[in-house]
PDB file of C-alpha atoms in Angstrom:
ATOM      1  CA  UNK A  10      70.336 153.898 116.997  1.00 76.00           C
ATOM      2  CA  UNK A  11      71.256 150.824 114.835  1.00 79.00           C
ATOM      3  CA  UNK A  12      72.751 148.084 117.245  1.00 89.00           C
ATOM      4  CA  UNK A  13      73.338 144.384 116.816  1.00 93.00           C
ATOM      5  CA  UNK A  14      74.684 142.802 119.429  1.00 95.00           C
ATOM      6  CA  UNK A  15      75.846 139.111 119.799  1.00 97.00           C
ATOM      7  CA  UNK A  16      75.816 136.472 123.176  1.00 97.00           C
ATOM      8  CA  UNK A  17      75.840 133.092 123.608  1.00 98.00           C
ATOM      9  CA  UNK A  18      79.552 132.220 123.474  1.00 98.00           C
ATOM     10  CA  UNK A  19      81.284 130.113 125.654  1.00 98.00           C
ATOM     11  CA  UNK A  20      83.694 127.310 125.789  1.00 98.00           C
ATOM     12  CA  UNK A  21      82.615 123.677 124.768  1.00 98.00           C
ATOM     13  CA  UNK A  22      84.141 120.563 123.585  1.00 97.00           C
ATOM     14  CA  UNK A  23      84.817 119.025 120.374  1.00 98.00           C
ATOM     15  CA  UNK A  24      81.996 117.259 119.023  1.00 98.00           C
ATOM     16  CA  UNK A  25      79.372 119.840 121.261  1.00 98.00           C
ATOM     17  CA  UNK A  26      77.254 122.252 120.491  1.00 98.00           C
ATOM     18  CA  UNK A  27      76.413 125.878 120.921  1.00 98.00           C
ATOM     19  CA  UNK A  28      73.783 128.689 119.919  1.00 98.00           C
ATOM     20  CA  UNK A  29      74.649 131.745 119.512  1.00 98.00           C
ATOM     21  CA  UNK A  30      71.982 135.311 119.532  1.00 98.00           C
ATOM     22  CA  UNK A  31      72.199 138.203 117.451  1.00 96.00           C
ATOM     23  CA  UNK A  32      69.715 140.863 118.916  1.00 94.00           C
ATOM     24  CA  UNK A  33      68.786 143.869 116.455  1.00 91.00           C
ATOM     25  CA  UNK A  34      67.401 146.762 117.597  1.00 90.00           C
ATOM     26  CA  UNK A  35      66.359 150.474 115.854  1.00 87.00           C
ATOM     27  CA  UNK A  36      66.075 149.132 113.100  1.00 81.00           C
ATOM     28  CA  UNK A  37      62.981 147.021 111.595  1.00 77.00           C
ATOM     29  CA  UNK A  38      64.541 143.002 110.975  1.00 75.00           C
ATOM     30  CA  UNK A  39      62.725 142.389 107.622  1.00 74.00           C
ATOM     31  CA  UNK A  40      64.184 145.063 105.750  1.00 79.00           C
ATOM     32  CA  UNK A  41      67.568 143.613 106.164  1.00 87.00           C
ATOM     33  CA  UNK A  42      69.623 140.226 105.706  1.00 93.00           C
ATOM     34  CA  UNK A  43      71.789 139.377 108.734  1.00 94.00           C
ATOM     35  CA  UNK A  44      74.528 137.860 108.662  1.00 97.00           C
ATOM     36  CA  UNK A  45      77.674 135.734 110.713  1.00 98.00           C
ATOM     37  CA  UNK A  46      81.286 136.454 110.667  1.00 98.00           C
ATOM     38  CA  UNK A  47      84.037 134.907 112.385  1.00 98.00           C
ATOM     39  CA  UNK A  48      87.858 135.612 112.912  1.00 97.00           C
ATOM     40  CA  UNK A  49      90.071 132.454 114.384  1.00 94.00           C
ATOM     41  CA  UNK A  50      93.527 133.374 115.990  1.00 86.00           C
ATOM     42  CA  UNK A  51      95.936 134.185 113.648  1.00 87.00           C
ATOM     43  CA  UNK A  52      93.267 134.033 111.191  1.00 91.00           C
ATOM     44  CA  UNK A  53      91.504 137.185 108.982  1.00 92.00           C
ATOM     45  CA  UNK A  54      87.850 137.590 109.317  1.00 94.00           C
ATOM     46  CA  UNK A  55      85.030 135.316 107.495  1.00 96.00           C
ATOM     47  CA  UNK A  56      82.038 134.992 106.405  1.00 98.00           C
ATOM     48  CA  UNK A  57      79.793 131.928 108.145  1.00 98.00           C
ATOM     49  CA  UNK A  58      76.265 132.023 107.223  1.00 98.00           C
ATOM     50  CA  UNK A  59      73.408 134.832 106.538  1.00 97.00           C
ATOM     51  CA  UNK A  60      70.432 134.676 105.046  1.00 95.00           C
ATOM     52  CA  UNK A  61      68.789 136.702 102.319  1.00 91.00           C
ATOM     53  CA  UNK A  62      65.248 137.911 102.946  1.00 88.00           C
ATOM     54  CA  UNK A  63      64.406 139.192  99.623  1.00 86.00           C
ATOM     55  CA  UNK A  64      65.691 135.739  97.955  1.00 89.00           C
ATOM     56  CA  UNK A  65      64.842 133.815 100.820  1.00 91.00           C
ATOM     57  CA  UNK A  66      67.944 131.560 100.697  1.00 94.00           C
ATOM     58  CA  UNK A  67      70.278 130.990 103.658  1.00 97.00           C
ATOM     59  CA  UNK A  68      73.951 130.874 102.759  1.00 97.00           C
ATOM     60  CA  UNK A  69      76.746 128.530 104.310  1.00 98.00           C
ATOM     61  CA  UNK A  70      80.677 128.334 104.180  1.00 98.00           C
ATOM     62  CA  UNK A  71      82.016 125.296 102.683  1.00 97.00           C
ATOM     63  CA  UNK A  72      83.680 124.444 106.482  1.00 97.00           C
ATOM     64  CA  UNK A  73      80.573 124.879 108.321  1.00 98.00           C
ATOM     65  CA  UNK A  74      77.547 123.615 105.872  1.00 98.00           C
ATOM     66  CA  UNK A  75      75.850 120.738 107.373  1.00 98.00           C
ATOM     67  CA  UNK A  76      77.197 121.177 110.930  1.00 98.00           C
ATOM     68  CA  UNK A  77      75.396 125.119 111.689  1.00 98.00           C
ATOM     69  CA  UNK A  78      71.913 126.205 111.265  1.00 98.00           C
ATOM     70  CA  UNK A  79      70.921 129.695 111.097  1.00 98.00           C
ATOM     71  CA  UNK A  80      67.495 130.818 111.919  1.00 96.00           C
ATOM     72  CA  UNK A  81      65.666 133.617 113.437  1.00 93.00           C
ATOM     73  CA  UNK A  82      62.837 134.869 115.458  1.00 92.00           C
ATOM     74  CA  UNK A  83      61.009 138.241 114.043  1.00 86.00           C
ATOM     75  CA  UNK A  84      59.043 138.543 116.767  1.00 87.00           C
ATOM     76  CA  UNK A  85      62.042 139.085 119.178  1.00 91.00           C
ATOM     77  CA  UNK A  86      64.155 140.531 116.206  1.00 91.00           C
ATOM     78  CA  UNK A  87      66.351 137.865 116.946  1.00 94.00           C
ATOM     79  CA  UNK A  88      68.811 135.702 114.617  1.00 95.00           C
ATOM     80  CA  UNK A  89      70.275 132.786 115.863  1.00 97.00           C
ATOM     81  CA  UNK A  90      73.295 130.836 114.643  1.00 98.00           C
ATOM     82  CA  UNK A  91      73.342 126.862 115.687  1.00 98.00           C
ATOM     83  CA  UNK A  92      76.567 125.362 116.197  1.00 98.00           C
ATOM     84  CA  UNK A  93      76.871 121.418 116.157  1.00 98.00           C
ATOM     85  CA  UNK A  94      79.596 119.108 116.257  1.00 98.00           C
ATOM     86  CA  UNK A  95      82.123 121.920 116.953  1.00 98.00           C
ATOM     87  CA  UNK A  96      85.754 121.818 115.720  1.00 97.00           C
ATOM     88  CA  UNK A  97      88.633 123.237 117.283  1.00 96.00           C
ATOM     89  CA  UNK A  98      88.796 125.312 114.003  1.00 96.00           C
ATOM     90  CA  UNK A  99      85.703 126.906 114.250  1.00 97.00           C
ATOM     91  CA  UNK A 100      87.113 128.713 117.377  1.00 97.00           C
ATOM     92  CA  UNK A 101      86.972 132.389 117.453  1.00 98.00           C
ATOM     93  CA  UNK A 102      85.138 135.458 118.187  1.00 98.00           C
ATOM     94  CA  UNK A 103      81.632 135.973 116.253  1.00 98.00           C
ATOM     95  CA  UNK A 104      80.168 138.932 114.573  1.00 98.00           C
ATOM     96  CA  UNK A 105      77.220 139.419 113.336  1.00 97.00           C
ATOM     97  CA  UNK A 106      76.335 142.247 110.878  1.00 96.00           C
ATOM     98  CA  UNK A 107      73.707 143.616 108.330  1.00 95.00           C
ATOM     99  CA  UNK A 108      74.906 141.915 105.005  1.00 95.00           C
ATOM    100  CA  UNK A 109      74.556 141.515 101.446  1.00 95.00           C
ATOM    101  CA  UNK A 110      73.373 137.926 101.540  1.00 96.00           C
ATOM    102  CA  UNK A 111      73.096 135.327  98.433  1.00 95.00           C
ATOM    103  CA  UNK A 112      72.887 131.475  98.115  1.00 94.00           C
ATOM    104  CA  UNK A 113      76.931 131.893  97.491  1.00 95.00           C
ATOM    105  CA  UNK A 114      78.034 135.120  98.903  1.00 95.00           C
ATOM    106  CA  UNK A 115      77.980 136.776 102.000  1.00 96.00           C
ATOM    107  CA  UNK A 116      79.714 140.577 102.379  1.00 96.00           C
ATOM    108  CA  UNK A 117      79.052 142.886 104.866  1.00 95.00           C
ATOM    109  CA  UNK A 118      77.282 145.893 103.784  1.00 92.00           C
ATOM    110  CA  UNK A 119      78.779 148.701 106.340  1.00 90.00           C
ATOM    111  CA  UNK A 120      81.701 147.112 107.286  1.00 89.00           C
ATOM    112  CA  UNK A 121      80.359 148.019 111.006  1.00 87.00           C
ATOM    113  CA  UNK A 122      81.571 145.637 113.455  1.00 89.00           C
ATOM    114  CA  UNK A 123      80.491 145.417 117.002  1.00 88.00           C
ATOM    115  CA  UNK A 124      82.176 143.332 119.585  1.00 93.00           C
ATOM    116  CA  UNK A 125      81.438 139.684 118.896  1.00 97.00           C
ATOM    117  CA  UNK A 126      81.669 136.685 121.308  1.00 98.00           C
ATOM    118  CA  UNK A 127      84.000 134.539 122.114  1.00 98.00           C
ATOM    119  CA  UNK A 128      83.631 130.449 121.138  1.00 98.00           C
ATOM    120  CA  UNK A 129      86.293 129.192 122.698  1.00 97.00           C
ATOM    121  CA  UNK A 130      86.279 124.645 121.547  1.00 97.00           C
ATOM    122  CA  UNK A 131      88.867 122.374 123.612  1.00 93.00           C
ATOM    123  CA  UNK A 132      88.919 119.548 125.354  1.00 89.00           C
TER     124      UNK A 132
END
């Protein structure tokens, strides 16, 4: 079966950092652009970063460009997401998910969502 499934949460303070894992499995990695949602209390769900295989581009929100930095490892089918200098804003629980990916867009492309984890930032 298809499965993504997302660790590396935690709580940390302003200013810190964090990396968060998206492992993909039954599925082969390169045939696909992966992507990072995120949905703050009392906030809807949004779109973070991805990046586009077939363009080769990585996209970035406007509120986290500069600060994140996604990557990924095909050999362990593995996409990362980079977190520095962490806001209390950016609090929330991540998603991953396959996407449609562009230099300016990012929209999932099953609107499958599996559980996420938690980034908890406070001092």
């Amino acid at each position: 079966q298809q499965r993504l499934v997302e660790s590396g949460g935690g709580l940390v303070q302003p200013g810190g950092s964090l990396r968060l894992s998206c492992a993909a499995s039954g599925f082969t990695f390169g045939f696909y652009a992966i992507g990072w949602f995120r949905q703050a209390p009392e906030k809807g769900r949004e779109g973070v970063s991805c990046f586009s295989p077939a363009q080769n581009v990585t996209y970035y929100s406007d509120s986290v460009r500069g600060r994140f930095i996604y990557s990924r490892d095909d050999a362990k089918n593995t996409v990362y997401l980079q977190m520095n200098n962490l806001k209390p804003e950016d609090a929330g629980i991540y998603y991953c998910a396959i996407v449609y990916c562009t230099i300016s867009t990012i929209t999932n492309r099953f609107d499958t969502w599996g559980q996420g984890t938690e980034v908890t930032v406070s001092s």
